[in-house]
mmCIF file of C-alpha atoms in Angstrom:
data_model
loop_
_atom_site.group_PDB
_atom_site.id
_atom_site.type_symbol
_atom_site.label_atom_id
_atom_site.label_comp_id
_atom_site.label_asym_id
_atom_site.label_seq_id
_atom_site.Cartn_x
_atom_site.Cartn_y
_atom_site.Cartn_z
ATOM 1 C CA UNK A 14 115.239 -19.726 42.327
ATOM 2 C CA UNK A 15 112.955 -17.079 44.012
ATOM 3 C CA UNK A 16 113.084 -14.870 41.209
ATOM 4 C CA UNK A 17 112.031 -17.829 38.983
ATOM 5 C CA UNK A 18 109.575 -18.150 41.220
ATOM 6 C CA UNK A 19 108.403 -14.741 41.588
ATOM 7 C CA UNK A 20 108.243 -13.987 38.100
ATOM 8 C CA UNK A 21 106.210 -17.065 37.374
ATOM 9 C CA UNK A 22 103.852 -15.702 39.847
ATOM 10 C CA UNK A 23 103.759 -12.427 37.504
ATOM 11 C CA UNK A 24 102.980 -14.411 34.583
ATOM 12 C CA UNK A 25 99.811 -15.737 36.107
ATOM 13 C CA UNK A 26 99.164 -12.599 37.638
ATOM 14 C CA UNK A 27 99.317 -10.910 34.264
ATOM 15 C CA UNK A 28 97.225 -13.917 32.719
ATOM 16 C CA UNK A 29 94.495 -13.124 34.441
ATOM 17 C CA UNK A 30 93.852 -10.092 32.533
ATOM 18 C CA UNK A 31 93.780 -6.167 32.124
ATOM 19 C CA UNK A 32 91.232 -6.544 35.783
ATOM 20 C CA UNK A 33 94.302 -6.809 37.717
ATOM 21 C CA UNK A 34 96.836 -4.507 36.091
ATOM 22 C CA UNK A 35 97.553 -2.024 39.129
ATOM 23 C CA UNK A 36 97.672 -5.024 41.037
ATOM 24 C CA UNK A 37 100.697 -6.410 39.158
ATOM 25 C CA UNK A 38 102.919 -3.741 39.053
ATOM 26 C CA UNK A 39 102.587 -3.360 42.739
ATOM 27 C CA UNK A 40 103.724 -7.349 42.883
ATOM 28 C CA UNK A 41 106.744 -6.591 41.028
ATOM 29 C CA UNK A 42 107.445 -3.502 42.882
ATOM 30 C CA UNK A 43 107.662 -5.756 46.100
ATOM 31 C CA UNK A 44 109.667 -8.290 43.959
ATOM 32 C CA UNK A 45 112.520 -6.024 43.378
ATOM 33 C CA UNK A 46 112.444 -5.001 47.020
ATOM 34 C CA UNK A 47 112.707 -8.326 48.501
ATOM 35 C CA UNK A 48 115.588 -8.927 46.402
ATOM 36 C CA UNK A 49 117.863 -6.133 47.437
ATOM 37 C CA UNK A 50 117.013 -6.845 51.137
ATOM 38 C CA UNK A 51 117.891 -11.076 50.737
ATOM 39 C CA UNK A 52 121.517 -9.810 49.815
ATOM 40 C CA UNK A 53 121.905 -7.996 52.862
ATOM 41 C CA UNK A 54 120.782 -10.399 55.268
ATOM 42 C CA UNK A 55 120.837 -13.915 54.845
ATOM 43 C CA UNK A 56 119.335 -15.270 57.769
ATOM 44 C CA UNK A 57 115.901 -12.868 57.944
ATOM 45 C CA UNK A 58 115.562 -13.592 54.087
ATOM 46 C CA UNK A 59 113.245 -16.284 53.575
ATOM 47 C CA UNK A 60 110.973 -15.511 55.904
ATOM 48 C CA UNK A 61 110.571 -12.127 54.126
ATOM 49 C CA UNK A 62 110.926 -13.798 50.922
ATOM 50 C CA UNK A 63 108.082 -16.320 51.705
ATOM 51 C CA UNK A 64 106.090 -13.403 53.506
ATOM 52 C CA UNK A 65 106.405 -10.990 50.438
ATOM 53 C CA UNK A 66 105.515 -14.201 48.116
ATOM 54 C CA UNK A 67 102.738 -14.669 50.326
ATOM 55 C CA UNK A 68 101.904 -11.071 49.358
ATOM 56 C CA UNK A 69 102.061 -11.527 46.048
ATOM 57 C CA UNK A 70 99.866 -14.651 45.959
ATOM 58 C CA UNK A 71 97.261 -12.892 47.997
ATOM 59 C CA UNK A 72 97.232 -9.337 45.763
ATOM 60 C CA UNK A 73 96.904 -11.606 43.088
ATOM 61 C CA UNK A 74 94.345 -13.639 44.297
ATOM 62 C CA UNK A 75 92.536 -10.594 45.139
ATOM 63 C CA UNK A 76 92.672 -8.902 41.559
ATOM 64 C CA UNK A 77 90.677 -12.146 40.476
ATOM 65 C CA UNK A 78 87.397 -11.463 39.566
ATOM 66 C CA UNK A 79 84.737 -13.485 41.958
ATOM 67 C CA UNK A 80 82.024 -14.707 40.052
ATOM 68 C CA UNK A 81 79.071 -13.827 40.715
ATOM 69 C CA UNK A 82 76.837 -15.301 42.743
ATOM 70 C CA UNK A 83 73.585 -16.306 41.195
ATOM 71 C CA UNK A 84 70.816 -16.159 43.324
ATOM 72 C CA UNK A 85 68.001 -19.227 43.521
ATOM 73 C CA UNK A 86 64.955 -17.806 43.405
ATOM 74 C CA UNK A 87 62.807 -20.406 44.451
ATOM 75 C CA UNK A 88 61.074 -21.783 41.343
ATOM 76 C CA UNK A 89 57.189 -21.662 41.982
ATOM 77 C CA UNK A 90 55.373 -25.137 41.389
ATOM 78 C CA UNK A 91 54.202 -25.143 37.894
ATOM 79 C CA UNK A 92 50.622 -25.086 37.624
ATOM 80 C CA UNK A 93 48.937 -27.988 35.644
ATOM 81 C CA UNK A 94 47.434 -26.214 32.793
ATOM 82 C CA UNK A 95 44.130 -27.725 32.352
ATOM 83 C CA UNK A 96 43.199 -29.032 29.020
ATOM 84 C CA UNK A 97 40.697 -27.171 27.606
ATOM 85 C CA UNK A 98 37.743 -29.557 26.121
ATOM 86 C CA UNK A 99 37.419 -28.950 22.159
ATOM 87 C CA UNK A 100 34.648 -26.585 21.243
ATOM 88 C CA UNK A 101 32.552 -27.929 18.897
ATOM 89 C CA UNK A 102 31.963 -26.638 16.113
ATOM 90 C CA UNK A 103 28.313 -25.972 15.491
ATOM 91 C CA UNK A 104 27.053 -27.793 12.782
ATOM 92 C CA UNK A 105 25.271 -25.943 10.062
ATOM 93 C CA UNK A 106 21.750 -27.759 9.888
ATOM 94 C CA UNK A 107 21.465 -27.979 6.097
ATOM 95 C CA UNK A 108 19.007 -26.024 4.415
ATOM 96 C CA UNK A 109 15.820 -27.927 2.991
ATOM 97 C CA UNK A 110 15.613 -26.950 -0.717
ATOM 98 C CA UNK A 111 11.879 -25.598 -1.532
ATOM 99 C CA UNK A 112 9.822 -27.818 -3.542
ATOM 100 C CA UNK A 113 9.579 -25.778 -6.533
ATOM 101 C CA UNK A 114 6.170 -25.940 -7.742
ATOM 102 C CA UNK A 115 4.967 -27.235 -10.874
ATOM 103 C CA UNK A 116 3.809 -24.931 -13.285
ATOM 104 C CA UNK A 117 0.328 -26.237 -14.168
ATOM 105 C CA UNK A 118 -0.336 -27.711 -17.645
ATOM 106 C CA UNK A 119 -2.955 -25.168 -19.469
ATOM 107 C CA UNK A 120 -5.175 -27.547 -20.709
ATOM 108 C CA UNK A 121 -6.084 -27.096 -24.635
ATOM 109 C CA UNK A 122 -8.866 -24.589 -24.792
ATOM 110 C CA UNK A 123 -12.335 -26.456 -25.253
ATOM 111 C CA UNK A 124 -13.362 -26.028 -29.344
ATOM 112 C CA UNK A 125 -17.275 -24.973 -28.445
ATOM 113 C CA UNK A 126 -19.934 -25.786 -31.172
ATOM 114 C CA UNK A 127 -21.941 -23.353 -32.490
ATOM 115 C CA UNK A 128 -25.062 -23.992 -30.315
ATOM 116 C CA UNK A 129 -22.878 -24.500 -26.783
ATOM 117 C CA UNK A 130 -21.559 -20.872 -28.214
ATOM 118 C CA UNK A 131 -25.541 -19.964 -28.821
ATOM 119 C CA UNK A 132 -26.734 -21.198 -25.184
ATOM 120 C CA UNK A 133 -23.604 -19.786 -23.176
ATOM 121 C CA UNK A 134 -24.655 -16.658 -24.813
ATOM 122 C CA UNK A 135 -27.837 -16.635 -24.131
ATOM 123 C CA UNK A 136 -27.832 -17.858 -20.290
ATOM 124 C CA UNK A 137 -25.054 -14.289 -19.882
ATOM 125 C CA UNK A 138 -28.350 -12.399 -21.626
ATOM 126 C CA UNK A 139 -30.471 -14.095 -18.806
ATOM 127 C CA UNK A 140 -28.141 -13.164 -15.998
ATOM 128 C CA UNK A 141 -27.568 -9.297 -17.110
ATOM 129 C CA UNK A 142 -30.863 -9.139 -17.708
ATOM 130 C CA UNK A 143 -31.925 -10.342 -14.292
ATOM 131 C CA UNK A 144 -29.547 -8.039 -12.661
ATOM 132 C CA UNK A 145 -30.787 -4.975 -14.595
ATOM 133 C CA UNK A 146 -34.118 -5.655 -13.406
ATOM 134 C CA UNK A 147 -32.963 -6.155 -9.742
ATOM 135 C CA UNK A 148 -31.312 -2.907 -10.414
ATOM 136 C CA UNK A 149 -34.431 -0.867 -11.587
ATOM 137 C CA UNK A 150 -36.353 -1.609 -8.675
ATOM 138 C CA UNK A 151 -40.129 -2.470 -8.129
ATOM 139 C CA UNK A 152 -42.140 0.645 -7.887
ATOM 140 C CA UNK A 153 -45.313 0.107 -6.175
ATOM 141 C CA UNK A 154 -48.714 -0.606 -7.458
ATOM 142 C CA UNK A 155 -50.601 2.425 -7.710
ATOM 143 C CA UNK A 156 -54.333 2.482 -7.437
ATOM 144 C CA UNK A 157 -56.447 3.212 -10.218
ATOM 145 C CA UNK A 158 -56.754 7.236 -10.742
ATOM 146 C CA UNK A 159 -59.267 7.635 -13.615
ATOM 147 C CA UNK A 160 -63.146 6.857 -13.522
ATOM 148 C CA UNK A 161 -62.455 4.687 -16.167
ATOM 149 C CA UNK A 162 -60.028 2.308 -14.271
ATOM 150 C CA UNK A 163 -61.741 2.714 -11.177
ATOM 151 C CA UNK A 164 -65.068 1.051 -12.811
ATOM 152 C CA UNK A 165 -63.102 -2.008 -14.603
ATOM 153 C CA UNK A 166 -61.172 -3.296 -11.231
ATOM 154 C CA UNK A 167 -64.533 -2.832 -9.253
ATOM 155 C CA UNK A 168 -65.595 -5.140 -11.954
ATOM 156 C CA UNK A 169 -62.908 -7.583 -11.524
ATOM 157 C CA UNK A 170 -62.688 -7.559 -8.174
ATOM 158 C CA UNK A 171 -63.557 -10.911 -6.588
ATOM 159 C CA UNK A 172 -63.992 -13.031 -9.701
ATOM 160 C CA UNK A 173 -62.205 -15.831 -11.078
ATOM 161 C CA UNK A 174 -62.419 -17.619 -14.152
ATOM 162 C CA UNK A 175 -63.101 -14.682 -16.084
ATOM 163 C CA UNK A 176 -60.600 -13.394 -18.741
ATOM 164 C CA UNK A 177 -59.476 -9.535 -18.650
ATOM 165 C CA UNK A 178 -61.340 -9.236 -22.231
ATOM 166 C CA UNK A 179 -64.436 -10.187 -20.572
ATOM 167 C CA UNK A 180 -64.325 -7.945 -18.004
ATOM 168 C CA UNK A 181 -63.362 -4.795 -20.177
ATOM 169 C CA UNK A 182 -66.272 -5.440 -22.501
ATOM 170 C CA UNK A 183 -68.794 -5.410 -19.212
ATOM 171 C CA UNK A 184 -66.724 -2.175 -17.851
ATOM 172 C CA UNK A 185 -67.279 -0.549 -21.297
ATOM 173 C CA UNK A 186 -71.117 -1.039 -21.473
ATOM 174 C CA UNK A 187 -71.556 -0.229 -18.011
ATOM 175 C CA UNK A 188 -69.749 2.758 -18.264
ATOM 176 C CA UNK A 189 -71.537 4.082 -21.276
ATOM 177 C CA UNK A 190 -74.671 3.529 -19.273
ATOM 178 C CA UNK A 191 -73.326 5.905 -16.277
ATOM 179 C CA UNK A 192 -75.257 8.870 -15.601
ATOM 180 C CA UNK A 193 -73.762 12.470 -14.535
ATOM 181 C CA UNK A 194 -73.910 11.297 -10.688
ATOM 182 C CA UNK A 195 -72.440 7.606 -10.649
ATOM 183 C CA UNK A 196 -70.113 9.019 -13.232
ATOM 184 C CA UNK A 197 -69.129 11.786 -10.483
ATOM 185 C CA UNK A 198 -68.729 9.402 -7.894
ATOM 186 C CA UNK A 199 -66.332 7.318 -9.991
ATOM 187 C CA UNK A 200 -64.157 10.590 -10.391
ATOM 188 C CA UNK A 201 -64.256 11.330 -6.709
ATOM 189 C CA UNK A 202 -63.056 8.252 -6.084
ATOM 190 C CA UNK A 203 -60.263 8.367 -8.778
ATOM 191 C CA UNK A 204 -58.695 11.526 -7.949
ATOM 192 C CA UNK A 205 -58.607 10.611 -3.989
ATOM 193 C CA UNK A 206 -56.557 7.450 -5.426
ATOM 194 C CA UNK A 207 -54.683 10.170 -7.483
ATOM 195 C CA UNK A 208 -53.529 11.955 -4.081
ATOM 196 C CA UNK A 209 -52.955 8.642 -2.189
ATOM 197 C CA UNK A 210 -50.659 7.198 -5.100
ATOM 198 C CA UNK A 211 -48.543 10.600 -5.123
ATOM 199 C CA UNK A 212 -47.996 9.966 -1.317
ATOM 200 C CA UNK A 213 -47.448 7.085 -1.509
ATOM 201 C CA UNK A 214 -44.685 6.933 -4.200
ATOM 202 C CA UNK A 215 -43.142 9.695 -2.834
ATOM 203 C CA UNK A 216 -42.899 7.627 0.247
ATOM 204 C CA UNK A 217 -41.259 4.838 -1.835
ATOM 205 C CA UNK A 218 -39.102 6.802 -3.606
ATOM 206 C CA UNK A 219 -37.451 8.473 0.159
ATOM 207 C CA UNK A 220 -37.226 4.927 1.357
ATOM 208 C CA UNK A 221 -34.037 4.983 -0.497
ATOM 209 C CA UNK A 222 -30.804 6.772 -1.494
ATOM 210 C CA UNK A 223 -30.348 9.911 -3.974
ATOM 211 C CA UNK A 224 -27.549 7.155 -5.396
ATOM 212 C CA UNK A 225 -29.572 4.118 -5.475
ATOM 213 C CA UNK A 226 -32.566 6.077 -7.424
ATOM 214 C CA UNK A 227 -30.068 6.955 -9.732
ATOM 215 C CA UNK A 228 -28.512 3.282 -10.251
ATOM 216 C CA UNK A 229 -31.811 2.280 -10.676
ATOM 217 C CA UNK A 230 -32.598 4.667 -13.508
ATOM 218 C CA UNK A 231 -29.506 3.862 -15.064
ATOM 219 C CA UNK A 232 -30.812 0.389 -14.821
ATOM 220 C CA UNK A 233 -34.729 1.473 -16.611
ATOM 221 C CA UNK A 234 -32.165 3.352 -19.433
ATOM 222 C CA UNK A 235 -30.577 0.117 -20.358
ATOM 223 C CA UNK A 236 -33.811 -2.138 -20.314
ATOM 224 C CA UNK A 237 -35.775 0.449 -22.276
ATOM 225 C CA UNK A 238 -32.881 0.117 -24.943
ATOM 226 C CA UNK A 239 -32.922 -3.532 -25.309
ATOM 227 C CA UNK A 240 -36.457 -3.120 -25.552
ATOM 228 C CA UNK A 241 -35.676 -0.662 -28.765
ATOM 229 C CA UNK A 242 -33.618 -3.510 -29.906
ATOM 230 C CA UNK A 243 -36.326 -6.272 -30.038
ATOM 231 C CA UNK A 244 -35.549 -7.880 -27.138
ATOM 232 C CA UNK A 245 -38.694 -9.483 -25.889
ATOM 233 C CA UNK A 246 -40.943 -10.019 -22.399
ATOM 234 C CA UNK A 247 -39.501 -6.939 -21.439
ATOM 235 C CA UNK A 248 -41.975 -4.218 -19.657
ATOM 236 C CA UNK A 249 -41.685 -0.785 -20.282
ATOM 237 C CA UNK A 250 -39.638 1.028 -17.523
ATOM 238 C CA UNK A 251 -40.241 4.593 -17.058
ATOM 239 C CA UNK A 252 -37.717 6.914 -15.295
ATOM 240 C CA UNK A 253 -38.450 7.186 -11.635
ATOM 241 C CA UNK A 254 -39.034 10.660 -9.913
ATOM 242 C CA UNK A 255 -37.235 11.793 -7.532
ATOM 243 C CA UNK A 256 -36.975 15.426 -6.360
ATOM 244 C CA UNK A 257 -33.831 15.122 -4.974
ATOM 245 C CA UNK A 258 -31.709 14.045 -7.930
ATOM 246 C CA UNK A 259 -29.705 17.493 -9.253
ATOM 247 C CA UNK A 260 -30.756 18.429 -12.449
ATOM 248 C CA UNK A 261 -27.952 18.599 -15.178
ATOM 249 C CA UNK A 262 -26.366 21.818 -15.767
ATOM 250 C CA UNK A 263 -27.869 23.650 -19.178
ATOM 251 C CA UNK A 264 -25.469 24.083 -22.097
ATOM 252 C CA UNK A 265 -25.287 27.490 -23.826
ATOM 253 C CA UNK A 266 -27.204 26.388 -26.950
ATOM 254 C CA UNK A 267 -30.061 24.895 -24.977
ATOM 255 C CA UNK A 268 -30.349 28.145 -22.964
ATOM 256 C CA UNK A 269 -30.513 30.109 -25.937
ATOM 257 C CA UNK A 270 -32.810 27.665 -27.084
ATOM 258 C CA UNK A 271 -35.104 27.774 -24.200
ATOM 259 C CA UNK A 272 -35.367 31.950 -24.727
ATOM 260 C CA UNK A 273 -36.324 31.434 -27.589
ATOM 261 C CA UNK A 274 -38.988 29.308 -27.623
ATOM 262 C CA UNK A 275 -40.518 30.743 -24.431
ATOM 263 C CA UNK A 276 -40.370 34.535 -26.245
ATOM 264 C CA UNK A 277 -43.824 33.130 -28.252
ATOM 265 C CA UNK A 278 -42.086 33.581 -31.659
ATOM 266 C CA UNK A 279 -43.087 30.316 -32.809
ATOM 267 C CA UNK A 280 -46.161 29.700 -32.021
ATOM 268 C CA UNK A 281 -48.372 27.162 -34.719
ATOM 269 C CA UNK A 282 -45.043 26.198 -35.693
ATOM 270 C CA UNK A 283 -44.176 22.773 -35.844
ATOM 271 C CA UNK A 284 -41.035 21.577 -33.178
ATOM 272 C CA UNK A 285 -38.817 20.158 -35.441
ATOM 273 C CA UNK A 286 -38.955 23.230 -38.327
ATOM 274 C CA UNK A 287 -38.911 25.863 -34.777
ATOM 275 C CA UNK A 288 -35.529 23.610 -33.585
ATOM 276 C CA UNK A 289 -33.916 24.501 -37.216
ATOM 277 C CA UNK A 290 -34.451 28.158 -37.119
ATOM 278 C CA UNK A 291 -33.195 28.362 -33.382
ATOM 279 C CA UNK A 292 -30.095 26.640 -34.641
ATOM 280 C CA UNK A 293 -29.731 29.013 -37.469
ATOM 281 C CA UNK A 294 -30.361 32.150 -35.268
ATOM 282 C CA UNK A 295 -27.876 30.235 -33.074
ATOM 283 C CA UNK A 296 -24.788 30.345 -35.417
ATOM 284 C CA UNK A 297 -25.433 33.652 -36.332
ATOM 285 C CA UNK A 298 -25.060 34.856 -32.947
ATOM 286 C CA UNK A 299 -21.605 36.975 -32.588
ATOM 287 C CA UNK A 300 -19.049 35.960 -30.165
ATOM 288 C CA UNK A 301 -19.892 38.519 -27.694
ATOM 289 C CA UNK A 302 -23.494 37.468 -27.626
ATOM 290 C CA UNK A 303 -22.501 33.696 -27.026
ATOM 291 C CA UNK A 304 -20.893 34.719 -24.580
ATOM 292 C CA UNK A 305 -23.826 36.205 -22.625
ATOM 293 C CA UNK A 306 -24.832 32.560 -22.603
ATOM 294 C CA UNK A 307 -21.607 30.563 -21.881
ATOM 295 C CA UNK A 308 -20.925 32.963 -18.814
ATOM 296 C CA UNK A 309 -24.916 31.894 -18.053
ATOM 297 C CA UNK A 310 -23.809 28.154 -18.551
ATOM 298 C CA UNK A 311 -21.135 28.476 -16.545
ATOM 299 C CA UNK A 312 -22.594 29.751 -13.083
ATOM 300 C CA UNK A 313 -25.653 26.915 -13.776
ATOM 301 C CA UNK A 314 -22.762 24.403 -13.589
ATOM 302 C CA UNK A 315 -21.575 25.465 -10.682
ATOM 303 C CA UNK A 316 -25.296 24.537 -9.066
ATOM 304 C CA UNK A 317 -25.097 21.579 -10.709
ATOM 305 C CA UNK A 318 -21.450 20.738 -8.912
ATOM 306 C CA UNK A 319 -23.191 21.694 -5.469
ATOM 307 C CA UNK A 320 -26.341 19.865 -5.630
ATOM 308 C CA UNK A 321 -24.321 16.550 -7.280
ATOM 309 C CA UNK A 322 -22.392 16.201 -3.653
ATOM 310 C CA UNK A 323 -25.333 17.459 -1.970
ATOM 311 C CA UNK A 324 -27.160 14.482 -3.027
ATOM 312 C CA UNK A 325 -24.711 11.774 -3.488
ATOM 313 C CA UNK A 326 -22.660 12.862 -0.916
ATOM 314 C CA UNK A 327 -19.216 12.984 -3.408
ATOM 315 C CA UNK A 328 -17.819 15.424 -6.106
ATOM 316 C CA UNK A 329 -18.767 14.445 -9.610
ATOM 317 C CA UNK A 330 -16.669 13.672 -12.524
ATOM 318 C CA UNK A 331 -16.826 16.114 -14.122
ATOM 319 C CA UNK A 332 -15.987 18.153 -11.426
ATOM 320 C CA UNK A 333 -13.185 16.095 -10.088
ATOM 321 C CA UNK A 334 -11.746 16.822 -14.302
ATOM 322 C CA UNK A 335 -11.878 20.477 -13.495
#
């Protein structure tokens, strides 16, 4: 019955696994020598028995694997985890289309008659003509400077109601009548006025710009051609004088012209038959001797370059080209 027992006690032993191997044969090792000593004595052998049983419970009990403790760590109170609010998205303000604007409608060009055609084109002659005048400038009135003059606006001075034809036909029997001393006295007086006027349209002339005496002769040029082309209440506008405006460079031919007529060679001769024999003498001139005058023509430009911005205060054209 014991060794039923005991080897039952193996069996769990053993089912408890490969842990408690060393365990188990040390059980059956006490087994065998509990059950030599029981035959031997009797009355000592189940308290051995159930003390070496005892044994074998506890050495197997001990093999047994304890679990493991598992430790409680204490569990921190969860936080609340605060909702977070939505962001908002933002919201794209939309974009306000331009108003495209609206090509304007060309109106059909106006069909003009013949005489809206006549009097547009005559108020533009008005206008340019106004301007060119504006342009030329107002030279001074100059007092008379001949004894001639000098008797006819004594005459008319201080009279009205009498026409100019009137008062030249009195200035011209009057002045037939002068003798040697009044008619000295009249040319005293005319060539004082002479000196005065110089003064004083030199005067004028310095009262403006180099450039604006030159605008304004530009101006005379274009009157004095409409003039030439019939136009009509138009004075004649002479070039104004002015010292200080450069005078143009010479070309070659009108140096060699200029030689020429100063050597005396054509003297009695008339000015247009003298300008074709200069030409003539001109193109048979060799290349080396036109030379003499282009290399002449050349240096006078240069002057002409220098007194330009002297004057006007900027290069020329001409000189800007080069």
């Amino acid at each position: 019955m014991l060794s039923s027992i005991g080897r039952a006690s193996v069996r769990r032993v053993v089912a408890r696994g490969p842990q408690s191997t060393n365990r188990t044969i040390q059980g059956l090792w006490q087994f065998q020598r509990d059950d030599t000593l029981q035959s031997a004595n009797n009355a000592s052998t189940r308290p051995q028995f159930s003390f070496s049983l005892q044994r074998t419970y506890a050495t197997a009990t001990k093999v047994a694997t304890k679990p493991q403790a598992t430790k409680t760590t204490a569990t921190k109170p969860k936080t609340k985890k605060v909702a977070k609010k939505p962001v908002k998205k933002a919201v794209k303000k939309p974009v306000k289309k331009k108003a495209v604007a609206k090509k304007p409608v060309k109106k059909p060009k106006k069909v003009l008659s013949e005489a809206s055609k006549l009097r547009i084109e005559n108020t533009k002659r008005v206008e340019r003509l106004k301007a060119l005048k504006e342009a030329a400038l107002e030279i001074p009135k100059a007092k008379p400077y001949t004894a001639w003059t000098v008797l006819v606006s004594e005459l008319a001075k201080g009279k009205t109601g009498v026409t100019a034809t009137a008062t030249t036909s009195a200035a011209a029997s009057k002045y037939k009548s002068l003798n040697p001393s009044e008619l000295e006295s009249y040319n005293h007086i005319a060539t004082q006025n002479e000196v005065d006027n110089a003064a004083a349209y030199r005067k004028w002339v310095e009262s403006y710009t180099p450039d604006q005496i030159r605008l304004a002769n530009n101006a005379r040029r274009a009157l004095r051609s409409l003039v030439a082309d019939g136009v009509k209440n138009i004075k004649h506008y002479r070039p104004i004088k002015d010292e200080r405006q450069p005078k143009r460079a010479s070309t070659p031919i009108s140096l060699f012209l200029k030689d020429r007529w100063e050597s005396g060679d054509f003297k009695g001769i008339k000015i247009v038959d003298a300008g074709k024999l200069i030409s003539k003498e001109w193109e048979a001139l060799s290349a080396s001797e036109k030379k003499t005058y282009t290399d002449r023509s050349d240096v006078d430009k240069q002057r002409y370059y220098k007194d330009f911005k002297a004057a006007y205060g900027r290069d020329s054209d001409a000189a800007v080209k080069e």
